[in-house]
CSV table of C-alpha atoms and ligand atoms in Angstrom, one decimal:
chain,number,residue,atom,x,y,z
A,148,MET,CA,-31.7,80.0,88.2
A,149,GLY,CA,-34.0,80.5,91.1
A,150,LEU,CA,-31.8,79.7,93.9
A,151,VAL,CA,-33.5,79.0,97.2
A,152,ASN,CA,-32.0,81.2,99.9
A,153,ARG,CA,-31.5,80.2,103.7
A,154,ASP,CA,-34.7,82.1,104.8
A,155,GLU,CA,-36.8,80.5,102.0
A,156,TYR,CA,-35.2,77.2,102.7
A,157,GLU,CA,-36.3,77.3,106.4
A,158,LYS,CA,-39.7,78.3,105.6
A,159,LEU,CA,-40.1,75.4,103.0
A,160,ARG,CA,-38.4,73.0,105.4
A,161,THR,CA,-40.9,73.9,108.1
A,162,LYS,CA,-43.8,73.5,105.8
A,163,ALA,CA,-42.7,70.2,104.8
A,164,LEU,CA,-42.4,69.0,108.4
A,165,GLU,CA,-45.8,70.2,109.1
A,166,LEU,CA,-47.0,68.0,106.4
A,167,PHE,CA,-45.0,65.0,107.5
A,168,ASP,CA,-46.3,65.6,110.9
A,169,LYS,CA,-50.0,65.5,109.5
A,170,ALA,CA,-49.3,62.2,107.8
A,171,ASN,CA,-47.8,60.9,111.3
A,172,ILE,CA,-44.4,60.1,109.8
A,173,ILE,CA,-41.7,60.0,112.3
A,174,LEU,CA,-38.4,61.4,111.3
A,175,THR,CA,-35.1,61.5,113.1
A,176,GLU,CA,-33.6,64.9,113.9
A,177,GLU,CA,-31.0,64.6,111.3
A,178,GLU,CA,-33.6,63.8,108.7
A,179,LYS,CA,-35.7,66.9,109.8
A,180,ASP,CA,-32.6,69.1,109.6
A,181,ASN,CA,-31.7,67.9,106.0
A,182,VAL,CA,-35.2,68.0,104.3
A,183,GLU,CA,-34.1,68.4,100.6
A,184,VAL,CA,-35.8,71.3,98.8
A,185,ALA,CA,-36.0,71.2,95.0
A,186,ASP,CA,-37.0,74.2,93.0
A,187,PHE,CA,-35.9,72.7,89.6
A,188,GLY,CA,-34.4,76.0,88.7
A,189,LEU,CA,-37.7,77.6,88.0
A,190,GLY,CA,-37.5,80.1,90.8
A,191,LYS,CA,-41.2,79.6,91.8
A,192,ILE,CA,-40.8,76.7,94.3
A,193,GLU,CA,-44.2,77.0,95.9
A,194,ASN,CA,-45.7,76.5,92.6
A,195,THR,CA,-43.3,74.1,91.0
A,196,GLY,CA,-41.0,72.2,93.4
A,197,LEU,CA,-40.7,69.4,95.9
A,198,GLN,CA,-39.7,68.6,99.4
A,199,VAL,CA,-37.9,65.1,99.9
A,200,VAL,CA,-36.5,63.1,102.8
A,201,THR,CA,-34.4,60.2,101.4
A,202,TYR,CA,-34.5,57.2,103.8
A,203,VAL,CA,-32.2,55.0,101.9
A,204,ASN,CA,-30.6,54.9,98.3
A,205,THR,CA,-28.3,52.0,97.7
A,206,ASP,CA,-27.2,50.6,94.4
A,207,LEU,CA,-30.5,48.8,94.1
A,208,VAL,CA,-33.4,50.3,96.2
A,209,CYS,CA,-34.4,53.8,97.2
A,210,ALA,CA,-37.1,54.9,99.6
A,211,LYS,CA,-38.2,58.7,100.1
A,212,GLU,CA,-41.0,60.6,101.6
A,213,LEU,CA,-42.2,63.4,99.5
A,214,ALA,CA,-44.1,66.3,100.7
A,215,LEU,CA,-45.9,68.7,98.4
A,216,LEU,CA,-47.2,72.0,99.4
A,217,PRO,CA,-50.9,72.8,98.5
A,218,ASP,CA,-51.2,72.7,94.6
A,219,GLN,CA,-47.5,72.3,94.2
A,220,THR,CA,-46.3,70.4,91.0
A,221,CYS,CA,-43.5,68.1,90.4
A,222,PRO,CA,-42.9,68.9,86.8
A,223,GLU,CA,-43.3,66.4,83.9
A,224,HIS,CA,-40.3,64.1,83.4
A,225,LYS,CA,-39.3,60.6,82.7
A,226,HIS,CA,-36.6,58.0,83.9
A,227,PRO,CA,-34.6,56.9,80.9
A,228,THR,CA,-32.3,53.8,80.6
A,229,ARG,CA,-29.2,54.1,82.6
A,230,GLU,CA,-25.9,52.4,82.3
A,231,PHE,CA,-26.7,50.0,84.9
A,232,ASP,CA,-30.4,49.4,84.4
A,233,ASP,CA,-33.6,50.2,82.0
A,234,GLY,CA,-34.2,53.4,84.1
A,235,LYS,CA,-35.8,54.1,87.6
A,236,GLU,CA,-38.9,52.4,88.5
A,237,GLU,CA,-41.2,54.3,90.9
A,238,THR,CA,-44.2,53.4,93.2
A,239,PHE,CA,-46.0,56.3,94.6
A,240,ARG,CA,-48.2,55.7,97.7
A,241,CYS,CA,-50.3,58.5,99.0
A,242,ARG,CA,-50.0,59.1,102.8
A,243,TYR,CA,-51.8,62.3,103.4
A,244,GLY,CA,-53.8,64.7,101.2
A,245,LYS,CA,-54.5,64.2,97.6
A,246,VAL,CA,-52.3,63.7,94.7
A,247,PHE,CA,-53.2,64.2,90.9
A,248,LEU,CA,-50.8,62.0,89.1
A,249,TYR,CA,-50.6,62.1,85.2
A,250,VAL,CA,-48.9,59.5,83.1
A,251,GLU,CA,-48.9,58.6,79.5
A,252,GLY,CA,-52.2,57.2,78.1
A,253,LYS,CA,-55.8,58.2,77.4
A,254,PRO,CA,-56.0,61.8,78.5
A,255,ALA,CA,-58.7,62.6,81.0
A,256,GLU,CA,-61.7,64.3,79.5
A,257,ASN,CA,-62.0,66.9,82.4
A,258,LEU,CA,-58.7,67.3,84.3
A,259,SER,CA,-58.9,67.5,88.1
A,260,ALA,CA,-55.6,69.6,88.2
A,261,GLN,CA,-54.0,71.9,85.8
A,262,PRO,CA,-50.3,72.2,84.8
A,263,PRO,CA,-48.6,75.3,86.5
A,264,GLU,CA,-50.1,78.5,85.0
A,265,GLY,CA,-47.9,79.6,82.1
A,266,ASP,CA,-46.2,76.3,81.6
A,267,GLY,CA,-48.7,74.4,79.8
A,268,GLN,CA,-46.6,73.7,76.8
A,269,TYR,CA,-44.3,71.6,78.9
A,270,TYR,CA,-47.0,69.4,79.9
A,271,THR,CA,-47.9,66.6,77.5
A,272,VAL,CA,-49.4,63.6,79.5
A,273,PHE,CA,-52.8,63.8,80.9
A,274,ASN,CA,-53.8,60.1,81.8
A,275,GLU,CA,-55.2,60.9,85.2
A,276,ILE,CA,-54.8,58.9,88.4
A,277,ILE,CA,-56.1,60.2,91.6
A,278,LEU,CA,-54.3,59.0,94.8
A,279,LYS,CA,-55.8,59.4,98.2
A,280,PRO,CA,-54.4,58.2,101.6
A,281,GLY,CA,-53.5,54.3,101.3
A,282,GLU,CA,-53.6,54.5,97.4
A,283,GLN,CA,-50.7,53.8,95.2
A,284,TYR,CA,-49.4,53.6,91.5
A,285,THR,CA,-46.2,52.2,90.0
A,286,ILE,CA,-44.5,53.9,87.1
A,287,TYR,CA,-42.2,51.9,85.1
A,288,PRO,CA,-39.1,53.3,83.5
A,289,ASN,CA,-39.3,55.6,80.5
A,290,THR,CA,-42.9,56.6,81.3
A,291,ILE,CA,-43.7,60.4,81.1
A,292,HIS,CA,-45.2,61.6,84.4
A,293,TRP,CA,-46.0,64.5,86.5
A,294,PHE,CA,-48.1,65.1,89.6
A,295,LYS,CA,-49.6,67.8,91.7
A,296,ALA,CA,-51.0,68.0,95.3
A,297,GLY,CA,-54.5,69.0,96.1
A,298,SER,CA,-55.4,72.0,98.1
A,299,ASP,CA,-54.2,70.5,101.5
A,300,GLY,CA,-50.8,69.5,100.1
A,301,ALA,CA,-49.8,65.8,100.1
A,302,VAL,CA,-47.3,63.4,101.4
A,303,VAL,CA,-46.2,60.6,99.2
A,304,SER,CA,-44.0,57.6,99.9
A,305,GLU,CA,-41.7,56.6,97.0
A,306,PHE,CA,-40.3,53.1,96.6
A,307,SER,CA,-38.1,52.8,93.8
A,308,THR,CA,-34.9,51.6,92.3
A,309,ARG,CA,-31.6,53.6,92.7
A,310,SER,CA,-32.3,57.2,92.4
A,311,THR,CA,-30.0,59.2,90.4
A,312,ASP,CA,-31.6,62.6,89.8
A,313,GLU,CA,-29.1,63.7,87.2
A,314,ASP,CA,-30.6,61.1,84.8
A,315,ASP,CA,-34.0,62.4,84.8
A,316,ILE,CA,-35.3,64.0,81.5
A,317,PHE,CA,-37.8,66.8,81.9
A,318,THR,CA,-40.1,68.1,79.3
A,319,ASP,CA,-39.4,71.7,80.2
A,320,PRO,CA,-35.9,72.5,78.8
A,321,ARG,CA,-35.5,75.4,81.3
A,322,ILE,CA,-35.4,72.7,84.3
A,323,LYS,CA,-32.1,72.0,85.7
A,324,ARG,CA,-31.3,68.3,86.1
A,325,ILE,CA,-30.1,68.4,89.6
A,326,PRO,CA,-32.6,69.6,92.0
A,327,GLU,CA,-30.7,72.2,94.3
A,328,LYS,CA,-30.4,71.7,98.0
A,329,ILE,CA,-29.2,75.1,99.4
A,330,LEU,CA,-27.6,74.7,102.8
B,179,MET,CA,-47.1,21.9,110.5
B,180,GLY,CA,-48.8,24.5,112.6
B,181,LEU,CA,-51.6,25.7,110.4
B,182,VAL,CA,-53.2,28.8,111.3
B,183,ASN,CA,-57.1,28.2,111.3
B,184,ARG,CA,-59.7,30.7,110.3
B,185,ASP,CA,-60.2,31.9,113.8
B,186,GLU,CA,-56.7,32.3,114.7
B,187,TYR,CA,-56.1,34.0,111.4
B,188,GLU,CA,-58.8,36.6,112.2
B,189,LYS,CA,-57.5,37.2,115.5
B,190,LEU,CA,-54.0,37.6,114.3
B,191,ARG,CA,-55.1,39.8,111.5
B,192,THR,CA,-57.1,42.0,114.0
B,193,LYS,CA,-54.0,42.4,116.1
B,194,ALA,CA,-51.9,43.4,113.3
B,195,LEU,CA,-54.4,46.0,112.2
B,196,GLU,CA,-54.4,47.5,115.7
B,197,LEU,CA,-50.6,47.7,115.4
B,198,PHE,CA,-50.8,49.4,112.0
B,199,ASP,CA,-53.3,51.9,113.6
B,200,LYS,CA,-51.0,52.8,116.4
B,201,ALA,CA,-48.3,53.4,113.8
B,202,ASN,CA,-51.0,55.7,111.9
B,203,ILE,CA,-50.6,53.7,108.8
B,204,ILE,CA,-53.5,54.0,106.4
B,205,LEU,CA,-54.4,50.8,104.4
B,206,THR,CA,-57.1,50.1,101.9
B,207,GLU,CA,-59.9,47.8,102.6
B,208,GLU,CA,-58.3,45.2,100.4
B,209,GLU,CA,-55.0,45.4,102.2
B,210,LYS,CA,-56.8,45.1,105.5
B,211,ASP,CA,-58.7,42.0,104.3
B,212,ASN,CA,-55.5,40.4,103.1
B,213,VAL,CA,-53.0,40.7,105.9
B,214,GLU,CA,-50.5,37.8,105.5
B,215,VAL,CA,-49.9,35.7,108.6
B,216,ALA,CA,-46.7,33.7,108.8
B,217,ASP,CA,-46.2,31.1,111.4
B,218,PHE,CA,-43.1,29.6,109.7
B,219,GLY,CA,-44.5,26.1,110.4
B,220,LEU,CA,-43.6,26.2,114.0
B,221,GLY,CA,-47.2,26.2,115.3
B,222,LYS,CA,-46.6,29.1,117.9
B,223,ILE,CA,-47.2,32.2,116.0
B,224,GLU,CA,-47.6,34.7,118.8
B,225,ASN,CA,-44.0,33.6,119.7
B,226,THR,CA,-42.5,33.1,116.3
B,227,GLY,CA,-44.2,34.7,113.5
B,228,LEU,CA,-44.9,37.8,111.4
B,229,GLN,CA,-47.9,39.7,110.0
B,230,VAL,CA,-47.3,41.4,106.7
B,231,VAL,CA,-49.0,43.8,104.2
B,232,THR,CA,-47.2,43.9,100.9
B,233,TYR,CA,-47.7,47.1,99.0
B,234,VAL,CA,-45.6,46.4,95.9
B,235,ASN,CA,-43.4,43.6,94.8
B,236,THR,CA,-42.1,44.0,91.2
B,237,ASP,CA,-39.2,42.3,89.6
B,238,LEU,CA,-36.9,44.9,91.2
B,239,VAL,CA,-38.4,46.7,94.3
B,240,CYS,CA,-40.5,45.4,97.2
B,241,ALA,CA,-42.2,47.5,99.9
B,242,LYS,CA,-44.1,46.1,102.9
B,243,GLU,CA,-45.3,46.8,106.4
B,244,LEU,CA,-44.4,44.3,109.1
B,245,ALA,CA,-46.5,44.1,112.3
B,246,LEU,CA,-44.8,42.3,115.1
B,247,LEU,CA,-46.9,41.2,118.1
B,248,PRO,CA,-45.5,41.9,121.7
B,249,ASP,CA,-42.2,40.0,121.9
B,250,GLN,CA,-42.9,38.2,118.7
B,251,THR,CA,-39.7,37.0,116.8
B,252,CYS,CA,-39.0,36.7,113.0
B,253,PRO,CA,-36.7,33.7,113.1
B,254,GLU,CA,-33.1,33.8,112.0
B,255,HIS,CA,-32.4,33.7,108.2
B,256,LYS,CA,-30.5,34.9,105.3
B,257,HIS,CA,-31.2,35.9,101.7
B,258,PRO,CA,-28.8,33.9,99.4
B,259,THR,CA,-27.9,34.5,95.9
B,260,ARG,CA,-30.8,34.1,93.3
B,261,GLU,CA,-30.9,33.3,89.7
B,262,PHE,CA,-31.5,37.0,88.9
B,263,ASP,CA,-29.4,38.8,91.7
B,264,ASP,CA,-27.0,38.5,94.6
B,265,GLY,CA,-29.8,38.1,97.1
B,266,LYS,CA,-32.4,40.1,98.6
B,267,GLU,CA,-31.4,43.4,100.3
B,268,GLU,CA,-33.6,44.9,103.0
B,269,THR,CA,-33.9,48.1,104.8
B,270,PHE,CA,-35.9,47.9,108.0
B,271,ARG,CA,-37.3,51.3,109.3
B,272,CYS,CA,-39.2,51.2,112.7
B,273,ARG,CA,-42.4,53.0,112.7
B,274,TYR,CA,-43.9,52.0,116.1
B,275,GLY,CA,-42.6,50.2,119.3
B,276,LYS,CA,-39.2,48.9,119.5
B,277,VAL,CA,-37.2,46.2,117.4
B,278,PHE,CA,-34.3,44.2,118.5
B,279,LEU,CA,-32.4,43.3,115.4
B,280,TYR,CA,-29.5,41.1,115.4
B,281,VAL,CA,-27.1,40.6,112.6
B,282,GLU,CA,-23.6,39.0,112.1
B,283,GLY,CA,-20.8,40.6,113.9
B,284,LYS,CA,-19.5,41.2,117.4
B,285,PRO,CA,-22.2,39.7,119.9
B,286,ALA,CA,-23.8,42.1,122.3
B,287,GLU,CA,-22.4,41.6,125.9
B,288,ASN,CA,-26.0,41.7,127.3
B,289,LEU,CA,-28.6,40.9,125.1
B,290,SER,CA,-31.7,43.2,125.2
B,291,ALA,CA,-33.9,40.3,123.8
B,292,GLN,CA,-33.6,36.6,123.7
B,293,PRO,CA,-34.5,34.0,121.2
B,294,PRO,CA,-37.6,32.4,121.6
B,295,GLU,CA,-37.6,29.9,124.6
B,296,GLY,CA,-36.4,26.4,123.7
B,297,ASP,CA,-35.0,27.5,120.2
B,298,GLY,CA,-31.6,28.9,121.4
B,299,GLN,CA,-29.6,26.6,119.3
B,300,TYR,CA,-31.4,28.0,116.0
B,301,TYR,CA,-30.0,31.5,116.8
B,302,THR,CA,-26.4,32.2,116.1
B,303,VAL,CA,-25.9,35.9,115.4
B,304,PHE,CA,-26.1,38.4,118.3
B,305,ASN,CA,-24.7,41.9,117.0
B,306,GLU,CA,-27.6,43.9,118.4
B,307,ILE,CA,-29.2,47.0,116.8
B,308,ILE,CA,-32.1,48.5,118.6
B,309,LEU,CA,-34.6,50.4,116.4
B,310,LYS,CA,-36.9,52.9,117.7
B,311,PRO,CA,-39.5,54.9,115.7
B,312,GLY,CA,-37.7,56.7,112.8
B,313,GLU,CA,-34.6,54.5,113.0
B,314,GLN,CA,-33.6,52.1,110.4
B,315,TYR,CA,-30.9,49.5,109.4
B,316,THR,CA,-30.0,48.0,105.9
B,317,ILE,CA,-29.1,44.3,105.6
B,318,TYR,CA,-27.2,43.2,102.5
B,319,PRO,CA,-27.5,40.0,100.8
B,320,ASN,CA,-26.3,36.8,102.5
B,321,THR,CA,-26.3,38.4,106.0
B,322,ILE,CA,-27.9,36.2,108.7
B,323,HIS,CA,-30.3,38.1,110.8
B,324,TRP,CA,-33.3,37.9,113.1
B,325,PHE,CA,-35.5,40.3,114.9
B,326,LYS,CA,-37.9,40.5,117.8
B,327,ALA,CA,-40.4,43.1,119.0
B,328,GLY,CA,-40.3,44.7,122.3
B,329,SER,CA,-43.2,44.5,124.8
B,330,ASP,CA,-45.5,46.7,122.9
B,331,GLY,CA,-45.1,45.0,119.7
B,332,ALA,CA,-43.7,46.9,116.6
B,333,VAL,CA,-44.4,48.1,113.1
B,334,VAL,CA,-41.6,48.2,110.6
B,335,SER,CA,-41.4,49.2,106.9
B,336,GLU,CA,-39.4,47.1,104.8
B,337,PHE,CA,-37.8,48.6,101.7
B,338,SER,CA,-36.2,45.8,99.6
B,339,THR,CA,-35.3,44.3,96.3
B,340,ARG,CA,-37.8,41.7,94.8
B,341,SER,CA,-39.1,39.5,97.6
B,342,THR,CA,-39.2,35.8,97.0
B,343,ASP,CA,-39.9,34.1,100.3
B,344,GLU,CA,-39.2,30.7,98.9
B,345,ASP,CA,-35.5,31.5,98.7
B,346,ASP,CA,-34.9,32.3,102.4
B,347,ILE,CA,-32.7,30.1,104.3
B,348,PHE,CA,-33.5,29.6,107.9
B,349,THR,CA,-31.1,28.5,110.6
B,350,ASP,CA,-34.0,26.4,112.1
B,351,PRO,CA,-34.5,23.3,109.9
B,352,ARG,CA,-38.0,22.8,111.1
B,353,ILE,CA,-39.0,26.1,109.5
B,354,LYS,CA,-41.1,25.9,106.3
B,355,ARG,CA,-39.8,28.1,103.5
B,356,ILE,CA,-42.9,29.6,102.4
B,357,PRO,CA,-44.9,31.5,105.1
B,358,GLU,CA,-48.5,30.3,105.0
B,359,LYS,CA,-51.4,32.6,104.5
B,360,ILE,CA,-54.5,30.6,105.5
B,361,LEU,CA,-57.6,32.0,103.9
C,111,ZN,ZN1,-40.5,60.2,88.4
C,112,ZN,ZN1,-34.7,39.1,106.0
């Protein structure tokens, strides 16, 4: 199940804070103390995982900062219709580093990034969007997507409708629905 | 009506870009070229006005960066019920400088900021929230509010539901509903 232990959590939290610092993002002490670390249950978080600070998540609007370690992948998923809406809508805006974002549509002829090694069968969309600082892309509900940081890592602002991680549908059936935050 | 002419627009745009730069916010050239400058029709924009870059504004979610010049005020208003929702919901997160935000509720005993000189009658709420970098506050629909930058100016990220400026209700009846963007 790939639990993140206290030492590993601290290590990942520190790396995330270094990335937020490189992006010149100012966080409160409370936000710094509570960086969310998601290993998606795969037990190889530096390869497949995500570090998150959630600024706000009301019934209607959510804003987060995502930190991705060098070459770290957020695995392929979509946001399906929910009881209260048509599914989560997300805009990703790159603040630092480079992000390789893949969505449904015409596959790139030469991929700039590859799915995590050994997990190729769980990655099915390859329409490539490359985001550099200041660039952004909006993903509407029910659109399959995944993304991976470049070799410097990345910081991405996410502006979205209400976030309910438990609704996300991952292509990889081994993935646990609710990212774990081990504290 | 207080139109902003081309020279004044360029001057305000440049000041806004300086503030975004102090906040280390990276914008595309297109965003830099199209900073929105709102004088609210009062013809004294350095006193009462706002400079805005809108990242995204879909049917559901809007994200903007606001630049406020030193001591500049965004005048008192509320976001009423709309055809499609209960009114705009806004979270303001300070990125640079200091913001004095006033909302409905118990008035502060000693105000840290004052309404624009001569316009006191159009300011009615004085529950004071002071936002420094990394601090934020959420304003739910139909809540009267206004805000003013400190002496260094301010940069504020706004995360909200769909933005429809034409629906905003200002306390000051002289204010034009749609902020002008003179290009
Ligand atoms: Zn997603
Ligand atoms: Zn407002």
